[in-house]
Coordinates of C-alpha atoms in Angstrom, one line a residue:
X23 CA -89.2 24.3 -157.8
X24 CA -92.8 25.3 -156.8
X25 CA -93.3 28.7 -155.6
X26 CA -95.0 30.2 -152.8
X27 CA -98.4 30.6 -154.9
X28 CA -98.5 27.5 -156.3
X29 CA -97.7 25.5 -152.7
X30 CA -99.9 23.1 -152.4
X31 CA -100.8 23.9 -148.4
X32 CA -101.9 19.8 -148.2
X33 CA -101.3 18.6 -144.9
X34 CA -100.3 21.7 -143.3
X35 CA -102.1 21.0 -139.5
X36 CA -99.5 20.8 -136.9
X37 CA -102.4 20.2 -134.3
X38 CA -103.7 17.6 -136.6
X39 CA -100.2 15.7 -136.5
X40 CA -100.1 15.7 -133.4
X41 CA -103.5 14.4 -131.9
X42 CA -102.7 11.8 -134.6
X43 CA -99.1 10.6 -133.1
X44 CA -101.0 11.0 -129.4
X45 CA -103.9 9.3 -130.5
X46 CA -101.2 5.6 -132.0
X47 CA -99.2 6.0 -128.1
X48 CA -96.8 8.2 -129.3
X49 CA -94.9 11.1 -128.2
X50 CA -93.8 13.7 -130.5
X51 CA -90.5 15.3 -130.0
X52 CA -88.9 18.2 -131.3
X53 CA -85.6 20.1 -130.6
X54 CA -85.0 23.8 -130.7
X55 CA -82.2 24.3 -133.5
X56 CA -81.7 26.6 -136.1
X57 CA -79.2 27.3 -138.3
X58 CA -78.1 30.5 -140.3
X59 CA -76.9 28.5 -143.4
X60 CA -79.9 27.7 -145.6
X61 CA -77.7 24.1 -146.4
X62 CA -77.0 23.2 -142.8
X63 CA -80.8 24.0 -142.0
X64 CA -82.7 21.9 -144.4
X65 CA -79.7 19.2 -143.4
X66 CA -81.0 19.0 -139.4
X67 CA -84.6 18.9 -140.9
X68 CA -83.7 15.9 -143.2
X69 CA -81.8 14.0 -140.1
X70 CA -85.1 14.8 -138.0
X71 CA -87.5 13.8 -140.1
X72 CA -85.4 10.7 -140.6
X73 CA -85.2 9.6 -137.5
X74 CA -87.5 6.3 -136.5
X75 CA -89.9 8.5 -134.3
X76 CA -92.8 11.0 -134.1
X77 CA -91.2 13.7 -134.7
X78 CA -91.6 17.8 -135.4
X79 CA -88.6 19.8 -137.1
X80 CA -88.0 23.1 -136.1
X81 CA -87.1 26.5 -137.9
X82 CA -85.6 28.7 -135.0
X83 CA -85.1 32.3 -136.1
X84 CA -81.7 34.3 -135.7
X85 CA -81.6 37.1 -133.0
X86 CA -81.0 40.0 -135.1
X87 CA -84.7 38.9 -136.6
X88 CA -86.3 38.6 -133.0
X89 CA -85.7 42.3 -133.1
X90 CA -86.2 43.4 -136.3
X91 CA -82.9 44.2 -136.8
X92 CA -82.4 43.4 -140.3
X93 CA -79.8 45.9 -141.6
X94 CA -77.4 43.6 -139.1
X95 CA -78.4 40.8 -140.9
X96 CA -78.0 41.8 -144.5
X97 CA -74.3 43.0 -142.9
X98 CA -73.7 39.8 -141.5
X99 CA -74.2 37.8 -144.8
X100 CA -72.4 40.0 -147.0
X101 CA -69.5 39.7 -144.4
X102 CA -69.7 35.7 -144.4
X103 CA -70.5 36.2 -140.6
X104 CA -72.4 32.3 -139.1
X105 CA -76.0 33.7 -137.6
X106 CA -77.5 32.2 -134.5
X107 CA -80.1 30.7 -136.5
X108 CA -82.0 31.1 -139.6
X109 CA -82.8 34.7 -141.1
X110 CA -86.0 33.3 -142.7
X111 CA -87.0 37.3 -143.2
X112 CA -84.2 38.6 -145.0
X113 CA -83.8 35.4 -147.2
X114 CA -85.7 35.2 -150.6
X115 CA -88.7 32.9 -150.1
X116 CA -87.3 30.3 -153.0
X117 CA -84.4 29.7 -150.7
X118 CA -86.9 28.9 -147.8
X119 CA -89.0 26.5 -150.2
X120 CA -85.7 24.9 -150.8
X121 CA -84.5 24.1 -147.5
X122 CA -88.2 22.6 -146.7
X123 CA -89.4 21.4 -150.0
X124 CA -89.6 17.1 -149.9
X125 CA -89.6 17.3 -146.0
X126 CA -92.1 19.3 -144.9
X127 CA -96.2 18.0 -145.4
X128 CA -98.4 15.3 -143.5
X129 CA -96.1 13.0 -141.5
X130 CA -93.9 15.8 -140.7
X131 CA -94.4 19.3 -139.8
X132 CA -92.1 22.3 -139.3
X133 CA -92.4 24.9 -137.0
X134 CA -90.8 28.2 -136.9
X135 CA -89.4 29.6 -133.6
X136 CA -88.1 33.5 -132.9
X137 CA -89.1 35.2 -129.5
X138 CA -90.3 38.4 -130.8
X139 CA -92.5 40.6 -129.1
X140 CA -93.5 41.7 -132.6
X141 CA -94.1 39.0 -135.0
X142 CA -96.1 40.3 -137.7
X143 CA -92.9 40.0 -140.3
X144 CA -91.8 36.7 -139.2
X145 CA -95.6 35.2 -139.7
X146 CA -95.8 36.8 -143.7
X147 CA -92.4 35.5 -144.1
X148 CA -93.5 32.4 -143.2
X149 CA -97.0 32.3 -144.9
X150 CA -95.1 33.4 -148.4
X151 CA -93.4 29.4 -148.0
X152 CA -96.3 27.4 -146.8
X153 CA -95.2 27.2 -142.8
X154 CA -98.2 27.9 -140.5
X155 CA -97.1 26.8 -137.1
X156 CA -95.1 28.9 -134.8
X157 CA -95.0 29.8 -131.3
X158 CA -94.7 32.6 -128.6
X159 CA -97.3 35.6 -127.2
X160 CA -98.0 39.0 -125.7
X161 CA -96.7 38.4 -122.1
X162 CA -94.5 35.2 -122.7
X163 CA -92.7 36.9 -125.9
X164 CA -92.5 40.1 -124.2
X165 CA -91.4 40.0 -120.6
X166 CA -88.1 38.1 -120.8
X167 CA -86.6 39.7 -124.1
X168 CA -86.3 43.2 -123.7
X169 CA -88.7 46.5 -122.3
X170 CA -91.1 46.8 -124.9
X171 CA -94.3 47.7 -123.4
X172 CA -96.3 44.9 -122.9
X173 CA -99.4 47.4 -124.2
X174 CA -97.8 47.6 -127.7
X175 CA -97.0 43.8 -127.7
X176 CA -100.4 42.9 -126.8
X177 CA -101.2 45.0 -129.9
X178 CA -98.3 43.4 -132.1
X179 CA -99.4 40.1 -131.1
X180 CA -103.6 40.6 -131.6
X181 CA -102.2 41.8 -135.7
X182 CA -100.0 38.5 -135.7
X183 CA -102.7 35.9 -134.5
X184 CA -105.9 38.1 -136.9
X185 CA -103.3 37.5 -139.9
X186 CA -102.0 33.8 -139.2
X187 CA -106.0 33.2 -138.8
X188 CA -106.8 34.6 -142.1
X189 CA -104.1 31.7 -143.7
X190 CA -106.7 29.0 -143.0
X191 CA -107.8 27.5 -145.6
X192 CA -108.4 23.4 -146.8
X193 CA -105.3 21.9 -146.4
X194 CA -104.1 24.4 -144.2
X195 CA -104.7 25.1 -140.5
X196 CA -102.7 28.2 -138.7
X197 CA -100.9 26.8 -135.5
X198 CA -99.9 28.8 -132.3
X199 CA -98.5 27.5 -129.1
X200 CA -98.2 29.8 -126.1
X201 CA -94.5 30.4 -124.8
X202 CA -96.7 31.0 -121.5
X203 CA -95.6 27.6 -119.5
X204 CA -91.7 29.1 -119.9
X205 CA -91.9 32.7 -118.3
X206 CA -87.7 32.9 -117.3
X207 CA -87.4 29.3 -117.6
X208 CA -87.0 28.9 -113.9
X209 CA -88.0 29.8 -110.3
X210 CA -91.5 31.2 -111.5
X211 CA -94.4 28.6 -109.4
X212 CA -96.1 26.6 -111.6
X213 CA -99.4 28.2 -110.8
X214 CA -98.5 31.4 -112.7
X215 CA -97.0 29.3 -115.6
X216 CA -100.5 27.5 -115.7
X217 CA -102.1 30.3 -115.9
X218 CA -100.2 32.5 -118.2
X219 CA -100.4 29.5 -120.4
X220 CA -104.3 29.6 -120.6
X221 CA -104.5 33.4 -121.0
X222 CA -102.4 33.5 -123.9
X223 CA -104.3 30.8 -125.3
X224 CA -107.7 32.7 -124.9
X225 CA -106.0 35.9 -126.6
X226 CA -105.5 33.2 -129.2
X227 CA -108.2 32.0 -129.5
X228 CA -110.4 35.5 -129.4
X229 CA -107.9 36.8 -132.3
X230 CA -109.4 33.7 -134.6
X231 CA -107.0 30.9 -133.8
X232 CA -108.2 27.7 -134.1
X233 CA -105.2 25.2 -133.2
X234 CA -103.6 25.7 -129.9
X235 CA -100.9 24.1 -127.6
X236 CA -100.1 25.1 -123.9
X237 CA -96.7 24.7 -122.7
X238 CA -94.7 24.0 -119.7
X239 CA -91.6 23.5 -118.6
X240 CA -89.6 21.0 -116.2
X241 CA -89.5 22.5 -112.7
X242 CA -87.7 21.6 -109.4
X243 CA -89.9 19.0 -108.1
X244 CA -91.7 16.1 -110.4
X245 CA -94.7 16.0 -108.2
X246 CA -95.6 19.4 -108.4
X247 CA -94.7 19.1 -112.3
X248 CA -97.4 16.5 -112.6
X249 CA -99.9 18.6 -110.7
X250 CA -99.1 22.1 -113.2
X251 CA -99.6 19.5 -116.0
X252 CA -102.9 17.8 -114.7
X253 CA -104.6 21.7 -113.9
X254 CA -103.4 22.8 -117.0
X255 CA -105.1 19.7 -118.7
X256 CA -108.2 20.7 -116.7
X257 CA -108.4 24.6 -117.4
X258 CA -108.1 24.0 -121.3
X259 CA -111.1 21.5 -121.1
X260 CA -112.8 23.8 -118.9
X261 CA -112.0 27.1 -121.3
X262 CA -111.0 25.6 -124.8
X263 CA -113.6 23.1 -125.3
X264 CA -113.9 25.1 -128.6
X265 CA -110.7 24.7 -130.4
X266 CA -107.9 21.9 -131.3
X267 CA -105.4 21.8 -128.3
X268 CA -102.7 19.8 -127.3
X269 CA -100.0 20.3 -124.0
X270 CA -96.4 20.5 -125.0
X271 CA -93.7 20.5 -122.2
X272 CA -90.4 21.8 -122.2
X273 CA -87.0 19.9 -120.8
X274 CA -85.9 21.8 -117.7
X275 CA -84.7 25.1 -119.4
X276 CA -82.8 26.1 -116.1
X277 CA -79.1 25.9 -115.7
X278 CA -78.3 22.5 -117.1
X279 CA -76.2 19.3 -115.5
X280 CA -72.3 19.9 -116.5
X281 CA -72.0 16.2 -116.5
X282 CA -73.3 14.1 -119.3
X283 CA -74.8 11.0 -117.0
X284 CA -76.4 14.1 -114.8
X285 CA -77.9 16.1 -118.3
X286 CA -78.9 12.4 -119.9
X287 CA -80.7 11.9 -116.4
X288 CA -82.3 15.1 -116.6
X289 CA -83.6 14.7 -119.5
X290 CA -85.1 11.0 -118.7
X291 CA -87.0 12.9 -116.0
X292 CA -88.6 14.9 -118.7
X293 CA -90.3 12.3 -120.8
X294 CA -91.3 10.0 -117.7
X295 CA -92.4 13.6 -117.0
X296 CA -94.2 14.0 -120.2
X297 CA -95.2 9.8 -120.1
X298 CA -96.7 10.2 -116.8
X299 CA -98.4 13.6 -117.5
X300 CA -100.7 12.9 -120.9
X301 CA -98.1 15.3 -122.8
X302 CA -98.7 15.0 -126.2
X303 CA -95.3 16.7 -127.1
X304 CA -91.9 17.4 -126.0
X305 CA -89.2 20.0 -126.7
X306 CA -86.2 18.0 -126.1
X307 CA -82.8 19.5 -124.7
X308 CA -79.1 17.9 -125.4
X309 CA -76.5 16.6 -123.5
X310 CA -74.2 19.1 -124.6
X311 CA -76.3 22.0 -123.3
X312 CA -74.2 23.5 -120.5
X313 CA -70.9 23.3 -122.5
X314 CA -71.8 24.6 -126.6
X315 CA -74.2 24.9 -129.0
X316 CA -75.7 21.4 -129.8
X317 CA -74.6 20.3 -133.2
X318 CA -77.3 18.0 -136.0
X319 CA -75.9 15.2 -134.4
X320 CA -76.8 16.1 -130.5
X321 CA -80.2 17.2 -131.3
X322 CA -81.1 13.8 -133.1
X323 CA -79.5 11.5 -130.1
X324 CA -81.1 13.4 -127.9
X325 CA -84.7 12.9 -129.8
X326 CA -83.7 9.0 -130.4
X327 CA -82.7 9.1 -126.4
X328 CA -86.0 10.5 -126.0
X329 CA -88.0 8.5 -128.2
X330 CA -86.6 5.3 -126.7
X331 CA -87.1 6.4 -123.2
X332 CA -91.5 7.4 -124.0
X333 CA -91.4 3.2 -125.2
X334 CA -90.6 2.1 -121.7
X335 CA -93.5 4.5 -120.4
X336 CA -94.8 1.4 -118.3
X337 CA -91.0 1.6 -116.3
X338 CA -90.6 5.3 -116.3
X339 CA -94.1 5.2 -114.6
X340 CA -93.4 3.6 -111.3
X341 CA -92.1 4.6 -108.2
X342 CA -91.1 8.4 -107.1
X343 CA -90.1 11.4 -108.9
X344 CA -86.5 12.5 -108.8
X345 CA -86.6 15.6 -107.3
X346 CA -89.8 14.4 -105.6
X347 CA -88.6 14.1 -102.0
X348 CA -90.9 11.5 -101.6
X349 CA -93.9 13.6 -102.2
X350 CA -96.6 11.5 -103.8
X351 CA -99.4 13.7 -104.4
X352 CA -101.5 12.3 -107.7
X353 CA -102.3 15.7 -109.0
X354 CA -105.8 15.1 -109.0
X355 CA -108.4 18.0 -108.8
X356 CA -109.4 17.9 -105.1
X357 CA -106.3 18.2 -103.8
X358 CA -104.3 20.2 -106.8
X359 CA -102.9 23.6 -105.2
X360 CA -101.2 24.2 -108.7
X361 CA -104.9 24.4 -110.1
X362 CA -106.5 26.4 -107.2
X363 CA -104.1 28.9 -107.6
X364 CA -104.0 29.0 -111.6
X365 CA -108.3 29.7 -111.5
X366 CA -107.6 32.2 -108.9
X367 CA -105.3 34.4 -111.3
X368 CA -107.2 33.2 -114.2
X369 CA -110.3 34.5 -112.8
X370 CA -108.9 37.9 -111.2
X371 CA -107.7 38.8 -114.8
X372 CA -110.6 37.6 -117.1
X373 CA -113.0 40.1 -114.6
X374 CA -110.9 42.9 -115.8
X375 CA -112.3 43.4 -119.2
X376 CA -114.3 40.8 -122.3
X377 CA -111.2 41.8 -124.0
X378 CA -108.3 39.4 -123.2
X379 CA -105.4 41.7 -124.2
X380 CA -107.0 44.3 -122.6
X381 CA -107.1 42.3 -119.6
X382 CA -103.2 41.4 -120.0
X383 CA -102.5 44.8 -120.0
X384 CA -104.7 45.8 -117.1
X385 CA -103.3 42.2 -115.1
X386 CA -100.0 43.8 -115.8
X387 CA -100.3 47.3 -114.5
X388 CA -102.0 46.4 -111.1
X389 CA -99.9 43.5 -110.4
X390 CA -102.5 40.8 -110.5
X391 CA -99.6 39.3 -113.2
X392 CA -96.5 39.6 -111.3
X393 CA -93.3 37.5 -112.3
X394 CA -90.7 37.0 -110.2
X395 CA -87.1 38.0 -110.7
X396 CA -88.5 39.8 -113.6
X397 CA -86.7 43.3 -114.5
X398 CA -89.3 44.5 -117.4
X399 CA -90.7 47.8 -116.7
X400 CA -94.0 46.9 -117.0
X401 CA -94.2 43.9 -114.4
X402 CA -94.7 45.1 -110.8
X403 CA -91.9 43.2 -109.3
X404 CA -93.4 42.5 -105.8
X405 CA -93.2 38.8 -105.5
X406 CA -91.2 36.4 -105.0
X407 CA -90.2 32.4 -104.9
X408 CA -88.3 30.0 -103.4
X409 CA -87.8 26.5 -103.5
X410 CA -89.1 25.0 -100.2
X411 CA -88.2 21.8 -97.9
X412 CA -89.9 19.1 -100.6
X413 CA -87.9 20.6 -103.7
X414 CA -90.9 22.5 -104.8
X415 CA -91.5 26.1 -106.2
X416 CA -93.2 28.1 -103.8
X417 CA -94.3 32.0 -103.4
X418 CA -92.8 33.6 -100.6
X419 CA -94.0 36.8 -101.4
X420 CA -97.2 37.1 -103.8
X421 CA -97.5 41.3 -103.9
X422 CA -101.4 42.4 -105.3
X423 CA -101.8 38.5 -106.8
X424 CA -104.6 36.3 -105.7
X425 CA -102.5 33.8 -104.2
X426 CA -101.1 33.0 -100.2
X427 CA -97.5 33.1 -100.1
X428 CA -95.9 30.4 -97.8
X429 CA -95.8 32.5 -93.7
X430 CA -91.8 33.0 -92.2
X431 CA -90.5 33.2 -95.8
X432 CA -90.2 36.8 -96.9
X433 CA -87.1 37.9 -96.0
X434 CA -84.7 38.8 -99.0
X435 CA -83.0 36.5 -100.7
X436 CA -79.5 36.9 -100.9
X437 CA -77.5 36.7 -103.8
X438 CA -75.9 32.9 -102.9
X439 CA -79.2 31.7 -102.2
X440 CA -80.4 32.7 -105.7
X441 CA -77.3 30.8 -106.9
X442 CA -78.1 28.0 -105.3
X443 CA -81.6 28.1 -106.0
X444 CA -80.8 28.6 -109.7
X445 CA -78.1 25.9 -109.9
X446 CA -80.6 23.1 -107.5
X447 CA -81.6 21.1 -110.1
X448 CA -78.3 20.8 -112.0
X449 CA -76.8 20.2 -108.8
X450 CA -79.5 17.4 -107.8
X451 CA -79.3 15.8 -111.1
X452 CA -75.5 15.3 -110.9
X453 CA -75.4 14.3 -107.9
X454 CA -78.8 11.6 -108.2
X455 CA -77.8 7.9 -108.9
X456 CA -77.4 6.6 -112.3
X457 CA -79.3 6.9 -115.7
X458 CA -81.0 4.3 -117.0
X459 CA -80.0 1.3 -119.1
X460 CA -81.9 3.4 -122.5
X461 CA -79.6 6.1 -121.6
X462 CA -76.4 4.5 -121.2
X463 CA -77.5 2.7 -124.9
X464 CA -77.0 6.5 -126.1
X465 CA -74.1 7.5 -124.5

């Protein structure tokens, strides 16, 4: 078996394998598992990989090494105890190069996953077994996991991108995608998503990365989804004209349908979504997500689902959005609120300081990045959203940002409205008419 200093790093450029797929029509689509189990992890990699389709496998990281918690972890596997995904720290690297060796290379790329607001472990873990493509940053990896100040994740994160930089070499170029598009998942307006997004990317890019994505994720209204992805197209031209980029979108990551026509429908919305929006690639939810923890077999009928539903692009591309309420706007510049707003927060933070991070930090502490429903320390906590009469996300209170909050709207939400806020497009997916014919081909 080779070893980590005789890996051959050939082929390892996940941007490269993906402007490829994007640039023959296809979509590339990836799930989210991870497995504890060295075995049952290289086994989902091999059904991925084998599936007819442009496809990226994915390495997500257990909880216990999100925190650094690795005592728990060598407990854990000395007790026989199954971890929430794979411990790729704490394992020896031959064990890594075993579970990727054969799969991993030019027509199919691996990337690792972990939320950690301190990554620097996870990236020489990785490096030691030839992986160079993982995700996350300073706000997006910090704000919804736990209260580490974002000042010392910015910090964590600026040692993390410098070090993944340094791997870069023929053969090999370091990946990073922003986690930026997913702040909470849900009920944060696009326009902050957008805009998080870029920033991150700029740290990125100032810290020596090279290869970027930008992500986003499914919202409550497909319209306004296909304006966030059309301004977010337009602020990386306008600011990343330097670097390899590509847009990857997320299947809503909200509360998810209970019923399997209403999750399969779902997740149709999110490759017309993707089809109709120029995404390059897709992070693709299962069926199975509101019940248990998708098994090998969910994941790859939900990416041959997927993949089958991006082929009939020319269908997916007529008539309404779902959630739409028969709002047709094109998402074009003119008329793009989602992009106004995104260079108005873009711009307040980048006058702050040369130094992006520093910038971050400073956004942070005077509100000018202000998430709502947020409970870290370090976010101000003023605004707030709500979903209005079209279905779409909306501020209704916008605290020291540089956006106009919809008027009559800021009272307090109560706690059923937030239920029913949280469960609207589970609830409109359900209740929508029937999947389509691909769909019912997979069920």
């Amino acid at each position: 078996m080779s070893t980590p200093n005789d890996m051959s790093p050939f082929g390892c450029d996940f941007g490269e394998f993906v402007r490829r797929a994007h640039a023959q029509g296809r979509l590339v689509v990836q799930p989210r598992m991870g497995f504890g189990d060295p075995a049952l992890m290289r086994e989902g990699l091999a059904a991925v990989a084998r599936l007819p389709a442009a496809t990226a496998g994915t390495i997500t990281l257990d909880s216990y090494t999100r925190v650094g918690d690795y005592r728990s972890i060598e407990a854990a596997l000395a007790n026989g105890e199954r971890l929430n995904g794979y411990p790729l720290v704490s394992l020896h690297p031959e064990v890594t190069l075993g579970v990727t060796l054969g799969l991993a290379g030019a027509d199919f790329q691996i990337q690792v996953r972990h939320g950690s607001p301190d990554p620097l472990d996870i990236v020489r873990a990785m490096s030691r077994v030839g992986l160079y493509a993982t995700e996350g940053g300073p706000l997006s990896y910090c704000l919804p996991y736990g209260r580490l100040p974002v000042r010392r994740a910015v910090d964590n994160w600026r040692r993390c991108c410098e070090e993944l930089a340094a791997l870069r070499r023929p053969g090999a170029e370091p990946h990073l995608e922003t986690f930026g598009g997913c702040l909470l998942g849900q009920l944060c307006p696009p326009s902050l998503l957008v805009a998080v997004s870029v920033l991150e990317a700029l740290f990125f890019r100032q810290h020596g990365l090279r290869s970027v994505s930008l992500s986003y994720a499914q919202q409550t209204n497909h319209q306004q989804d296909l304006q966030a992805l059309a301004a977010l197209r337009t602020l990386a031209r306008r600011h990343l004209s330097d670097v390899d980029w590509h847009v990857v979108l997320y299947t809503y990551m909200g509360l998810f349908p209970a019923t399997r026509s209403g999750a399969m429908r779902l997740a149709e919305q999110s490759v017309r979504l993707a089809a109709q929006g120029g995404v390059e690639r897709l992070i693709v939810k299962t069926a199975a997500e509101a019940h248990r923890i998708p098994t090998i077999a969910d994941n790859t009928q939900a990416l041959r689902a997927a993949a089958d539903w991006f082929d009939e692009a020319d269908r997916l591309a007529d008539g309404p959005g779902p959630m739409g309420g028969g709002d047709h706007s094109d998402g074009g510049d003119g008329d793009n609120e989602v992009l106004h707003e995104a260079c108005a927060l873009i711009e307040a933070v980048l006058e702050l300081s040369d130094d992006v991070g520093r910038a971050l930090v400073e956004a942070m502490r005077g509100g000018l990045l202000d998430v709502p429903y947020c409970l870290h320390p370090d976010n101000a906590g003023n605004s707030r959203s709500f979903i209005d009469a079209r279905g779409r996300l909306a501020w209704s209170r916008a605290g020291a940002m540089p956006v106009r909050p919809q008027p009559d709207h800021d009272s307090p939400m109560s706690s059923a409205q937030l239920l029913a806020a949280l469960s609207y497009v589970a609830d409109r997916s359900v209740a929508a008419s029937p999947y389509s014919t691909a769909s019912r081909r997979e069920g």
